[in-house]
């Protein structure tokens, strides 16, 4: 705190040492207020000076005659305007008016045409054509003037209409008043008797019809009584109706699924032959399943024999290696070894083919599981178990590829290019795909341990890679029988053929015996892997047989019935499906929307029947008796009375009924001319426009004052060799700026009160609010420049422009564009202007407290901005300032 105060004291000590600086600060204090005072004075009371707005007025009205009297409304209008000082009415000819408005000599012109009076009085002879007044306005001259001239033109037309209405109505009421004096006493009798009897006479046919209906009701009363009892029975059935309605709502709720199911079934029509063919295959598979088991047994036995043969060859191989190293009887012994091992070598192609088939089965499993995972409603635990099995299969597949590559490399040792480099590379590519799939599957297993569902991107990637692996293995298998097997067999025949063993070749054999051993060992591994896989499959054969047998049992009958349904029944269902769905939805809507109301009304009617039916019995009997005995006499009396009234009306002029309009003629005619009186109540009245605009210009001038401060005074501190913390530098100089800002606020508000004599209800609060607003504004502007440097000055100006348009200071914010309405709640001007208006017009505590809180929040936000961003942004701002100074134009 001491450092802050030291900077503050030094600022003012340094300031008062330089007289020019004192004058400059004094100017900074006064200048914003001058801006405020000049603007307020210029708009002090603009609407009291509208007499300077010139409007050219011309009357071309030729007048007319009414009952032999000259009548010229145009001249009357001209005379009334000569005494009207609200606007600058200027009386000229039509050409001068037209040219003057065009040049801007007049803001607008009003021309009363020649036929104005004639059209105005045309209603008296039945010619109804609305008269027109030509009003021309030059909207280019000024934005506000057209609004004022519009009101002037409207006032003329209103005045003419009111005067005309008053004159006409006064004439009419005068005539009617004379009639009223002669026949006033007779009108009540005529009105009551005529209206009542004629209306009753007109209703006699309906009364007679109603009487006949009463007699018909009495005749059918037993049936009505029985029907009423049925309603009570219906009330007892309502619970059953409600249950049926609930069932109908459930059908409607699931109708989309039903319709979707039928759509899917419709798609099976084209596939029905294949379905039936598949059913036949299931039956055939069940019938020949014993052959499958026999083939599996034979394959297992073949693998066992191959295992023995290869094992025997491996057992004899060490002996051949000893002979080769000793050199004793090498040729004879080697030939015997190769002849004995020929059966083992013959197992090599089959072992490789078996490995490739097992790899294909593994990839099929990957594809199947990936397709399953892309579907919905997968149980996480079951998916994880399947993934774990698949991971083990992929690991085994990698092992198979490793053994197969060893076999192929061993064969190439005896005869290079037995298997091409491309084929080996393709097999390695499959191995890479399997390893990638295994890593992806293991990652998915880990994900399922941590969350409920597998990642969709991982599922899509697995689906893609499964397809690639399947294609690669299919390509290997497709070329294996045609090219790879003949090459392998040819190499094996070279190995086992004793006749081709020359002396030169025999010298190379000892070097190739390790490769021969590798070939036999890897073949052994492949056979063992096949045995394991085949044994696992044989264990599953009984369960598979049972499943196939279960499926085959009755499949023919079921398929036949399903086919009949698809061919015959389904088309009928599809044709009636839209109509049925629409009717079900209509019925369901009735159940949901109308059934409760129907039930309520049934209960009401039932209750009415129980309580009101006995009384209705008596009422019907009385009404029937009245219809039979009294109604004819009543009808005859009504007709006689109506005939008497008509005879009276024939002797009297119907126009005499207008006597009802007699009375005070002046009051009634004035009422017709001006039927509505506007009762105006002013809340928080402000006597002049300048005082009403004071809040806006005070707030604007205080922001301008803050902007001038940061433009002319430095926000940085000359430390004089002392060390200060950043916040001390910030707050020390901020106090100096706030002192000047407070002086600006005081000068502005006090000048408005004592110099311009602005209307202010709460003068003390007006001063305090002005000081608060100046403090907040100076804090915001100073912070922007302290944090962002020269860029902050630009931000302050942009901020001022946005607030000028979005604060509602001049026009209501609701009249501005959507963008400015959105900005309004976030602008300090909004709450500053509102707060000053409270002091000018009268304080409403909740509004004033709200505005003060928001202004304090804006100030606090500015302080937080400085404390949080000044340090991290300082290097960047400093560098930007140095670069700007290099331009020799920007300081």
CSV table of N, CA and C in Angstrom, one decimal, residues 123-188:
chain,number,residue,atom,x,y,z
A,123,UNK,N,-72.0,13.4,-49.7
A,123,UNK,CA,-72.8,12.5,-48.9
A,123,UNK,C,-74.3,13.0,-48.8
A,124,UNK,N,-74.5,14.3,-48.9
A,124,UNK,CA,-75.8,14.8,-48.8
A,124,UNK,C,-76.7,14.5,-49.9
A,125,UNK,N,-76.1,14.3,-51.1
A,125,UNK,CA,-76.9,13.9,-52.3
A,125,UNK,C,-76.7,12.5,-52.7
A,126,UNK,N,-76.0,11.7,-51.9
A,126,UNK,CA,-75.8,10.3,-52.1
A,126,UNK,C,-74.5,9.9,-52.9
A,127,UNK,N,-73.8,11.0,-53.2
A,127,UNK,CA,-72.5,10.7,-53.9
A,127,UNK,C,-71.4,10.6,-52.9
A,128,UNK,N,-71.0,9.4,-52.6
A,128,UNK,CA,-70.0,9.2,-51.6
A,128,UNK,C,-68.6,9.0,-52.2
A,129,UNK,N,-67.8,10.0,-52.3
A,129,UNK,CA,-66.4,9.9,-52.7
A,129,UNK,C,-65.5,10.6,-51.7
A,130,UNK,N,-64.6,9.9,-51.1
A,130,UNK,CA,-63.7,10.6,-50.1
A,130,UNK,C,-62.9,11.7,-50.7
A,131,UNK,N,-62.9,12.9,-50.1
A,131,UNK,CA,-62.0,13.9,-50.6
A,131,UNK,C,-60.6,13.7,-50.3
A,132,UNK,N,-59.7,14.2,-51.0
A,132,UNK,CA,-58.2,14.0,-50.8
A,132,UNK,C,-57.5,15.3,-50.6
A,133,UNK,N,-56.5,15.3,-49.8
A,133,UNK,CA,-55.6,16.4,-49.6
A,133,UNK,C,-54.2,16.0,-50.0
A,134,UNK,N,-53.5,16.7,-50.9
A,134,UNK,CA,-52.2,16.3,-51.4
A,134,UNK,C,-51.1,16.8,-50.5
A,135,UNK,N,-50.4,15.8,-49.9
A,135,UNK,CA,-49.4,16.1,-48.9
A,135,UNK,C,-48.1,15.6,-49.5
A,136,UNK,N,-47.1,16.5,-49.7
A,136,UNK,CA,-45.8,16.2,-50.2
A,136,UNK,C,-44.7,16.6,-49.2
A,137,UNK,N,-43.8,15.7,-48.9
A,137,UNK,CA,-42.7,15.9,-47.9
A,137,UNK,C,-41.4,15.6,-48.5
A,138,UNK,N,-40.4,16.5,-48.3
A,138,UNK,CA,-39.0,16.3,-48.7
A,138,UNK,C,-38.2,15.6,-47.5
A,139,UNK,N,-38.1,14.3,-47.6
A,139,UNK,CA,-37.5,13.6,-46.5
A,139,UNK,C,-35.9,13.7,-46.5
A,140,UNK,N,-35.4,14.3,-47.6
A,140,UNK,CA,-33.9,14.4,-47.7
A,140,UNK,C,-33.4,15.5,-46.8
A,141,UNK,N,-34.2,16.5,-46.5
A,141,UNK,CA,-33.7,17.6,-45.8
A,141,UNK,C,-33.2,17.3,-44.4
A,142,UNK,N,-34.1,16.6,-43.7
A,142,UNK,CA,-33.9,16.3,-42.3
A,142,UNK,C,-34.6,15.0,-41.9
A,143,UNK,N,-34.0,14.2,-41.0
A,143,UNK,CA,-34.6,13.0,-40.6
A,143,UNK,C,-35.8,13.1,-39.7
A,144,UNK,N,-35.8,14.2,-38.8
A,144,UNK,CA,-36.9,14.4,-37.9
A,144,UNK,C,-38.1,15.2,-38.4
A,145,UNK,N,-37.7,16.2,-39.3
A,145,UNK,CA,-38.7,17.1,-39.8
A,145,UNK,C,-39.9,16.4,-40.4
A,146,UNK,N,-39.7,15.4,-41.2
A,146,UNK,CA,-40.9,14.7,-41.8
A,146,UNK,C,-41.9,14.2,-40.8
A,147,UNK,N,-41.4,13.7,-39.6
A,147,UNK,CA,-42.3,13.2,-38.6
A,147,UNK,C,-43.1,14.3,-38.1
A,148,UNK,N,-42.5,15.5,-37.9
A,148,UNK,CA,-43.3,16.7,-37.4
A,148,UNK,C,-44.3,17.1,-38.4
A,149,UNK,N,-43.9,17.2,-39.7
A,149,UNK,CA,-44.8,17.7,-40.7
A,149,UNK,C,-46.0,16.7,-40.9
A,150,UNK,N,-45.6,15.4,-40.7
A,150,UNK,CA,-46.7,14.4,-40.8
A,150,UNK,C,-47.8,14.6,-39.8
A,151,UNK,N,-47.4,15.0,-38.6
A,151,UNK,CA,-48.4,15.3,-37.6
A,151,UNK,C,-49.2,16.5,-37.9
A,152,UNK,N,-48.5,17.5,-38.6
A,152,UNK,CA,-49.2,18.7,-39.0
A,152,UNK,C,-50.3,18.4,-40.0
A,153,UNK,N,-49.9,17.6,-41.0
A,153,UNK,CA,-50.9,17.2,-42.1
A,153,UNK,C,-52.0,16.4,-41.5
A,154,UNK,N,-51.7,15.5,-40.6
A,154,UNK,CA,-52.7,14.7,-40.0
A,154,UNK,C,-53.7,15.5,-39.1
A,155,UNK,N,-53.1,16.6,-38.5
A,155,UNK,CA,-54.0,17.4,-37.7
A,155,UNK,C,-55.0,18.2,-38.5
A,156,UNK,N,-54.6,18.5,-39.8
A,156,UNK,CA,-55.5,19.2,-40.7
A,156,UNK,C,-56.6,18.3,-41.1
A,157,UNK,N,-56.3,17.1,-41.5
A,157,UNK,CA,-57.4,16.2,-41.9
A,157,UNK,C,-58.3,15.9,-40.7
A,158,UNK,N,-57.7,15.7,-39.5
A,158,UNK,CA,-58.5,15.4,-38.4
A,158,UNK,C,-59.5,16.6,-38.0
A,159,UNK,N,-58.9,17.8,-38.1
A,159,UNK,CA,-59.7,19.0,-37.8
A,159,UNK,C,-60.9,19.1,-38.8
A,160,UNK,N,-60.6,18.9,-40.1
A,160,UNK,CA,-61.7,19.0,-41.1
A,160,UNK,C,-62.7,17.9,-40.9
A,161,UNK,N,-62.3,16.7,-40.6
A,161,UNK,CA,-63.2,15.6,-40.3
A,161,UNK,C,-64.1,15.9,-39.1
A,162,UNK,N,-63.5,16.4,-38.0
A,162,UNK,CA,-64.2,16.7,-36.8
A,162,UNK,C,-65.2,17.8,-37.1
A,163,UNK,N,-64.8,18.9,-37.7
A,163,UNK,CA,-65.7,20.0,-38.0
A,163,UNK,C,-66.9,19.5,-38.9
A,164,UNK,N,-66.6,18.8,-39.9
A,164,UNK,CA,-67.6,18.3,-40.8
A,164,UNK,C,-68.6,17.4,-40.1
A,165,UNK,N,-68.1,16.5,-39.3
A,165,UNK,CA,-69.0,15.6,-38.5
A,165,UNK,C,-69.8,16.3,-37.6
A,166,UNK,N,-69.2,17.3,-36.9
A,166,UNK,CA,-70.0,18.1,-35.9
A,166,UNK,C,-71.1,18.9,-36.6
A,167,UNK,N,-70.8,19.5,-37.8
A,167,UNK,CA,-71.8,20.3,-38.5
A,167,UNK,C,-73.0,19.4,-39.0
A,168,UNK,N,-72.6,18.3,-39.6
A,168,UNK,CA,-73.7,17.4,-40.1
A,168,UNK,C,-74.5,16.9,-39.0
A,169,UNK,N,-73.9,16.4,-37.9
A,169,UNK,CA,-74.6,15.8,-36.8
A,169,UNK,C,-75.5,16.8,-36.1
A,170,UNK,N,-75.0,18.1,-36.1
A,170,UNK,CA,-75.8,19.1,-35.4
A,170,UNK,C,-77.1,19.4,-36.2
A,171,UNK,N,-76.9,19.4,-37.5
A,171,UNK,CA,-78.1,19.6,-38.4
A,171,UNK,C,-79.1,18.5,-38.2
A,172,UNK,N,-78.6,17.3,-38.3
A,172,UNK,CA,-79.5,16.1,-38.1
A,172,UNK,C,-80.2,16.1,-36.8
A,173,UNK,N,-79.5,16.4,-35.7
A,173,UNK,CA,-80.1,16.4,-34.4
A,173,UNK,C,-81.1,17.5,-34.2
A,174,UNK,N,-80.9,18.6,-34.9
A,174,UNK,CA,-81.8,19.7,-34.8
A,174,UNK,C,-83.2,19.3,-35.3
A,175,UNK,N,-83.2,18.6,-36.5
A,175,UNK,CA,-84.4,18.2,-37.1
A,175,UNK,C,-85.1,17.1,-36.2
A,176,UNK,N,-84.3,16.2,-35.7
A,176,UNK,CA,-84.8,15.1,-34.9
A,176,UNK,C,-85.4,15.6,-33.6
A,177,UNK,N,-84.7,16.7,-33.1
A,177,UNK,CA,-85.2,17.3,-31.8
A,177,UNK,C,-86.6,17.8,-32.0
A,178,UNK,N,-86.9,18.4,-33.1
A,178,UNK,CA,-88.2,19.0,-33.4
A,178,UNK,C,-89.3,17.9,-33.4
A,179,UNK,N,-88.9,16.7,-34.0
A,179,UNK,CA,-89.8,15.6,-34.1
A,179,UNK,C,-90.0,15.0,-32.7
A,180,UNK,N,-89.0,15.0,-31.9
A,180,UNK,CA,-89.0,14.5,-30.6
A,180,UNK,C,-90.0,15.2,-29.7
A,181,UNK,N,-90.1,16.5,-29.8
A,181,UNK,CA,-91.0,17.3,-28.9
A,181,UNK,C,-92.5,16.9,-29.1
A,182,UNK,N,-92.9,16.4,-30.3
A,182,UNK,CA,-94.3,16.1,-30.7
A,182,UNK,C,-94.7,14.7,-30.3
A,183,UNK,N,-93.7,13.8,-30.4
A,183,UNK,CA,-94.1,12.4,-30.3
A,183,UNK,C,-93.4,11.7,-29.1
A,184,UNK,N,-92.8,12.4,-28.2
A,184,UNK,CA,-92.0,11.8,-27.2
A,184,UNK,C,-92.8,10.9,-26.3
A,185,UNK,N,-94.1,11.3,-26.0
A,185,UNK,CA,-94.9,10.5,-25.1
A,185,UNK,C,-95.4,9.2,-25.7
A,186,UNK,N,-95.5,9.1,-27.0
A,186,UNK,CA,-96.0,7.9,-27.6
A,186,UNK,C,-94.9,6.8,-27.9
A,187,UNK,N,-93.7,7.2,-28.0
A,187,UNK,CA,-92.7,6.2,-28.4
A,187,UNK,C,-92.5,5.1,-27.5
A,188,UNK,N,-92.5,5.2,-26.2
A,188,UNK,CA,-92.3,4.0,-25.3
A,188,UNK,C,-93.3,3.0,-25.6
